[in-house]
Short mmCIF file of C-alpha atoms in Angstrom, two decimals:
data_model
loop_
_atom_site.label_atom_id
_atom_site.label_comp_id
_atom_site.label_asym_id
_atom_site.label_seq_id
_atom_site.Cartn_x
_atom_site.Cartn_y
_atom_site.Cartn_z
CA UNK A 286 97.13 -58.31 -11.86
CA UNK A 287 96.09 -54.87 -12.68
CA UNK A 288 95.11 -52.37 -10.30
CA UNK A 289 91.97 -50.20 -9.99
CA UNK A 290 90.93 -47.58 -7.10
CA UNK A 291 87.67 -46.33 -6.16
CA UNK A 292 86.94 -44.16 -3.82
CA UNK A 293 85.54 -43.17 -1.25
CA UNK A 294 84.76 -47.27 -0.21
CA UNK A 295 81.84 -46.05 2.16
CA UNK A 296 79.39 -42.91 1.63
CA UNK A 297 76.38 -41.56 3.58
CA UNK A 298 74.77 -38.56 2.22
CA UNK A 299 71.38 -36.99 2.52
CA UNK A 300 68.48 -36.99 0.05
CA UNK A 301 68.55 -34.41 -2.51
CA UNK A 302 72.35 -34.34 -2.33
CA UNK A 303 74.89 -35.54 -4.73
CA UNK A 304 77.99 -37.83 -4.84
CA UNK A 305 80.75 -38.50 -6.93
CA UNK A 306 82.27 -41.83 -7.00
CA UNK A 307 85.86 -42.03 -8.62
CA UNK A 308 87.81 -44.73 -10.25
CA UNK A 309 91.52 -45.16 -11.21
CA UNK A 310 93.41 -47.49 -13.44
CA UNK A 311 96.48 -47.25 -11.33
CA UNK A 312 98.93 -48.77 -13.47
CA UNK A 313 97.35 -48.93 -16.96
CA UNK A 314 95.53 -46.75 -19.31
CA UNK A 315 91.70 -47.61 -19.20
CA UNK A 316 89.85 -46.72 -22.66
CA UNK A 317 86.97 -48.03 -22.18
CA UNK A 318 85.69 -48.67 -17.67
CA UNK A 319 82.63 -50.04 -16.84
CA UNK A 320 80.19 -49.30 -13.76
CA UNK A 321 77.72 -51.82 -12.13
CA UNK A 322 75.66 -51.74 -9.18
CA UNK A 323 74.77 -54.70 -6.79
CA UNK A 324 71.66 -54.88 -4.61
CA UNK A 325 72.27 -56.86 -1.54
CA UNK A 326 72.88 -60.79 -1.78
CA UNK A 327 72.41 -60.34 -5.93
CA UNK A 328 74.43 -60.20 -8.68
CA UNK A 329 75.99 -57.19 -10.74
CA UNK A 330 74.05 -55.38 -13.42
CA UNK A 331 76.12 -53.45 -15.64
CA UNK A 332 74.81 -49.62 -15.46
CA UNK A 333 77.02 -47.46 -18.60
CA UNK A 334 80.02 -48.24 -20.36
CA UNK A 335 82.41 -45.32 -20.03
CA UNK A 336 84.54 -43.96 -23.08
CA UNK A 337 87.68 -41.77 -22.51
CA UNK A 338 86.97 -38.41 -23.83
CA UNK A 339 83.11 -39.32 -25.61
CA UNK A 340 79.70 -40.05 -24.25
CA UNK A 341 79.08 -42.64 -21.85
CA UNK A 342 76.43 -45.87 -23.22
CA UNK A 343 73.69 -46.14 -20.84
CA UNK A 344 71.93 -49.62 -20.47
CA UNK A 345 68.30 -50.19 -21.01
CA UNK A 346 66.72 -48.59 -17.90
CA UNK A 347 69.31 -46.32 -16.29
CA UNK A 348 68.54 -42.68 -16.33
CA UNK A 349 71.92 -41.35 -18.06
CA UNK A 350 70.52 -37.62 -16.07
CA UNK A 351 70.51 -39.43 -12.39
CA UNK A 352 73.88 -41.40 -13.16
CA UNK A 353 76.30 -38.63 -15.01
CA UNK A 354 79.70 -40.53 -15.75
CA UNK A 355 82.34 -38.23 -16.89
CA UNK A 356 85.72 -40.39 -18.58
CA UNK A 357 88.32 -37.33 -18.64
CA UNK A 358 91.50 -38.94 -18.43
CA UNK A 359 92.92 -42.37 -19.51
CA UNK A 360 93.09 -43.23 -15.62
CA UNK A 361 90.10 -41.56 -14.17
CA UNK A 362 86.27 -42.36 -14.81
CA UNK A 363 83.84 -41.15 -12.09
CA UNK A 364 80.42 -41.73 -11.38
CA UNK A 365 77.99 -38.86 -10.35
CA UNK A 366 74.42 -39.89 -8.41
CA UNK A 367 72.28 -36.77 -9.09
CA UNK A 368 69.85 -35.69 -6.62
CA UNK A 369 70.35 -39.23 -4.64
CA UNK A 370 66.99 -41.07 -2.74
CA UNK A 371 67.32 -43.56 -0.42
CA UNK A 372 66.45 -46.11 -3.63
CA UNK A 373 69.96 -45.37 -5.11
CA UNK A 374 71.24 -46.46 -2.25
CA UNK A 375 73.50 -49.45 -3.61
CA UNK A 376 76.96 -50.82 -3.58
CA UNK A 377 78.21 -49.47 -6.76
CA UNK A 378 81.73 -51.13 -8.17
CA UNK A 379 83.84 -49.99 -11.37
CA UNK A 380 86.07 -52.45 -13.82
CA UNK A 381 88.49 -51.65 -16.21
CA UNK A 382 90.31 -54.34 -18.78
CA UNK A 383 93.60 -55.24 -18.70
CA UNK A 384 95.53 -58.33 -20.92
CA UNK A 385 92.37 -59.99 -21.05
CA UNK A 386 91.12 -60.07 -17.66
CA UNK A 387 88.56 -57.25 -16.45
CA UNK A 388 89.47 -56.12 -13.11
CA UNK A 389 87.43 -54.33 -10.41
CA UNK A 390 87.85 -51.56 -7.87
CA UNK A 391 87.24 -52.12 -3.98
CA UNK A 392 83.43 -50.78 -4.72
CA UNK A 393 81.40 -47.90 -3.01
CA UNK A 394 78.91 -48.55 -0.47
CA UNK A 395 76.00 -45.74 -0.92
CA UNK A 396 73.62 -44.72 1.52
CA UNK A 397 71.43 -41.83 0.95
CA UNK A 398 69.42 -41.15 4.11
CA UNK B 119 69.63 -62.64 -24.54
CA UNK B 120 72.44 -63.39 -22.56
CA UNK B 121 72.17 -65.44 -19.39
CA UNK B 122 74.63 -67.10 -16.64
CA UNK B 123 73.58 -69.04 -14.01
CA UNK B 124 74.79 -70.63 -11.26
CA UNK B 125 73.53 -72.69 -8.05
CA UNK B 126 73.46 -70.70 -4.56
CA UNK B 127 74.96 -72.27 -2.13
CA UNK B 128 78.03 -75.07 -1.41
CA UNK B 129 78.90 -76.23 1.88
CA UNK B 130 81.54 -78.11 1.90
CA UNK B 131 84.01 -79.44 4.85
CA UNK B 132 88.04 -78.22 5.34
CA UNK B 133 90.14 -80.20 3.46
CA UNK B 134 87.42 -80.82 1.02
CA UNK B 135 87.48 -80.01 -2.33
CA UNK B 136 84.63 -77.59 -3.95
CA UNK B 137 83.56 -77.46 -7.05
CA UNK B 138 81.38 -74.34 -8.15
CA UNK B 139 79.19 -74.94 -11.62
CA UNK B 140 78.17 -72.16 -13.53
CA UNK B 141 76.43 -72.42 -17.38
CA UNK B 142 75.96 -69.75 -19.94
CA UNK B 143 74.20 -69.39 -22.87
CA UNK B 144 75.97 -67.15 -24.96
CA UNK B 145 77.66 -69.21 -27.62
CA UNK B 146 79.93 -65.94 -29.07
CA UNK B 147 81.29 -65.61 -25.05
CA UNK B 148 85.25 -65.58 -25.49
CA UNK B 149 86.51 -64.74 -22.25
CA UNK B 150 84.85 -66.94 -19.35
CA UNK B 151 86.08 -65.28 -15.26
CA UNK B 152 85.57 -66.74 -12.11
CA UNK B 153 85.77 -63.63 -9.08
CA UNK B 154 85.66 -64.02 -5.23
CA UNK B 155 83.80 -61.23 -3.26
CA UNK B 156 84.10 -61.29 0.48
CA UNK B 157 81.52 -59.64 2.12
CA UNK B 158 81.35 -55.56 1.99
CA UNK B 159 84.20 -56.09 -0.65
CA UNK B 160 84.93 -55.69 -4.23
CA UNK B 161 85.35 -58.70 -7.10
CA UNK B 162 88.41 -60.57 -6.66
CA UNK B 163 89.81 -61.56 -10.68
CA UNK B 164 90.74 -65.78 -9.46
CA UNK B 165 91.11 -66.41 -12.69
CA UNK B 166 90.25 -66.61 -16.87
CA UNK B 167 89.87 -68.60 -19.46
CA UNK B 168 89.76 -68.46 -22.80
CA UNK B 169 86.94 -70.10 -24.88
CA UNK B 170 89.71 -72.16 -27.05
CA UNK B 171 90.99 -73.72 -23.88
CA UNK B 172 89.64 -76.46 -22.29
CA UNK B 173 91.17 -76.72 -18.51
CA UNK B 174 93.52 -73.87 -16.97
CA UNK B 175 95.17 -74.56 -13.74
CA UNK B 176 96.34 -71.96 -10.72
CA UNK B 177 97.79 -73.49 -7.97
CA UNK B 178 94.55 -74.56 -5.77
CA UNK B 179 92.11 -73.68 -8.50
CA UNK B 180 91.31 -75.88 -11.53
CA UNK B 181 88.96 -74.24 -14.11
CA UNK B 182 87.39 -76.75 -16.95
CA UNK B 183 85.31 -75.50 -19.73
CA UNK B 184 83.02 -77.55 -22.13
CA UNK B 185 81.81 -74.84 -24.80
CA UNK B 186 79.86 -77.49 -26.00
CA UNK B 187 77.38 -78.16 -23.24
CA UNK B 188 78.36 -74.24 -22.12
CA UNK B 189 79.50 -75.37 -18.74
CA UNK B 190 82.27 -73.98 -16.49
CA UNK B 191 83.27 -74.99 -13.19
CA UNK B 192 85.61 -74.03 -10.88
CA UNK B 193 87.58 -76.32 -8.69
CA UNK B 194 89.48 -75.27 -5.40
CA UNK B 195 91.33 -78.28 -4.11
CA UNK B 196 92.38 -78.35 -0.25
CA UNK B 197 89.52 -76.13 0.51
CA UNK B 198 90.18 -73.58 3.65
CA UNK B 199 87.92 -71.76 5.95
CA UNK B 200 89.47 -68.42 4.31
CA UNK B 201 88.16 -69.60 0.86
CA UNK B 202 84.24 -68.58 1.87
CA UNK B 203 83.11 -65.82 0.07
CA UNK B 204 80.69 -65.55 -2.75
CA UNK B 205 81.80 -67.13 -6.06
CA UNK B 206 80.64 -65.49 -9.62
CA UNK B 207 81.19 -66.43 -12.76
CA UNK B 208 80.94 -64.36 -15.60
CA UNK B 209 81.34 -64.03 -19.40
CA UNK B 210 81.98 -61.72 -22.03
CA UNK B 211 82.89 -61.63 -26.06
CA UNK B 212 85.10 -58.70 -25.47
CA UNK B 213 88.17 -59.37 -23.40
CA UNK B 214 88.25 -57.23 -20.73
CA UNK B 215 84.99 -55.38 -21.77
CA UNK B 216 81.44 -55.36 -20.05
CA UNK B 217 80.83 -58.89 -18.57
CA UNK B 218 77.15 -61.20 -17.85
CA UNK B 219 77.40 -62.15 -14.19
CA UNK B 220 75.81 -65.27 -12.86
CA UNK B 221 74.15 -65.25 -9.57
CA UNK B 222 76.65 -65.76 -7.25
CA UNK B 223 77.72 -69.24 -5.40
CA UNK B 224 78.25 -68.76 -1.59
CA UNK B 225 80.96 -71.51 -0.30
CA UNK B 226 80.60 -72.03 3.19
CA UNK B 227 83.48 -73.93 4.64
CA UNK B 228 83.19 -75.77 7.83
CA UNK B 229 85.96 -76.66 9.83
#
């Protein structure tokens, strides 16, 4: 199947701070990625839908100014946490669609301390 | 709105086979995915279906959909102790676009 990166897989940083999260379609050109986030023992919830080269579409109830997603490339979609508090602290996971099946990136375990 | 659900847990013995159940409610769902997550990982694509298909077979897995009832399960003959992980099934109108997770099965296999 396809492949798709994200990086870093494991971030600490401290409150206040912010962090970039990056993913990669590594061997197909991703329109359109998508970016969820996954409390512990629950399910995914779909934050934004990123668009290559326009504005990202924010769900209901995620501040588009605390999660900045920036779709420059065909490949590249990253995810910026603004000003991160321990409450963003989250295992946050990227998908891009390929042939019909959506495909997923290794995740990013967040911890803001 | 658009809902998936699926039961928690399945314990089930080596050799066994499992068979994960997940229902949706979204009639306009086209592409139906069934992912493995091990723990601290990312979503594992096991495999698809589309909503005109009935059955789709991968090796050990065995995927059957009634779009009637909106039920999809997910059968993994020969089950092995390397097959635990979390189980979710999820659905979405637009292939390869934003998908409706269900809750998450966790398969414990016993030896």
């Amino acid at each position: 199947g396809a492949v798709v990166s994200q990086h870093p897989s494991r971030v600490i940083c401290k409150s206040g701070t912010s962090v970039k999260i990056e993913c990669r379609s590594l061997d197909f050109q991703a329109t359109t990625m998508f970016w969820y986030r996954q409390f512990p023992k629950q399910s995914l919830m779909l934050m934004a839908t990123s668009n290559e080269g326009s504005k990202a579409t924010y769900e209901q109830g995620v501040e588009k100014d605390k999660f900045l997603i920036n779709h420059a490339s065909l490949t590249l979609s990253t995810l910026t946490v603004t000003s991160a508090h321990p409450e963003d602290s989250s295992f946050y996971i990227c998908s891009a669609g390929q042939g019909g099946g959506a495909f997923f990136g290794q995740g990013t375990r967040l911890t803001v301390v | 709105g658009e809902d998936v659900e699926q039961s928690l847990f399945l314990s089930v013995r080596e050799g066994d086979s499992s068979v994960i159940n997940c229902t949706y409610t979204d009639s306009s769902s086209t592409y139906l995915y069934w992912y493995k997550q091990e723990p601290g990982a990312g979503l594992q694509l096991l495999t698809y279906i589309f909503s005109n298909m009935d059955m789709k077979q991968d090796q050990r897995l065995t995927v059957l959909l009634n779009k009637k009832d909106k039920h999809l399960s997910l059968r993994i003959a020969d089950t092995q102790t390397g097959d635990s992980a979390i189980y979710f099934c999820a659905e979405t109108y637009n292939q390869g676009g934003k998908l409706i997770f269900g809750q998450g099965t966790e398969l414990s296999v016993k030896p």
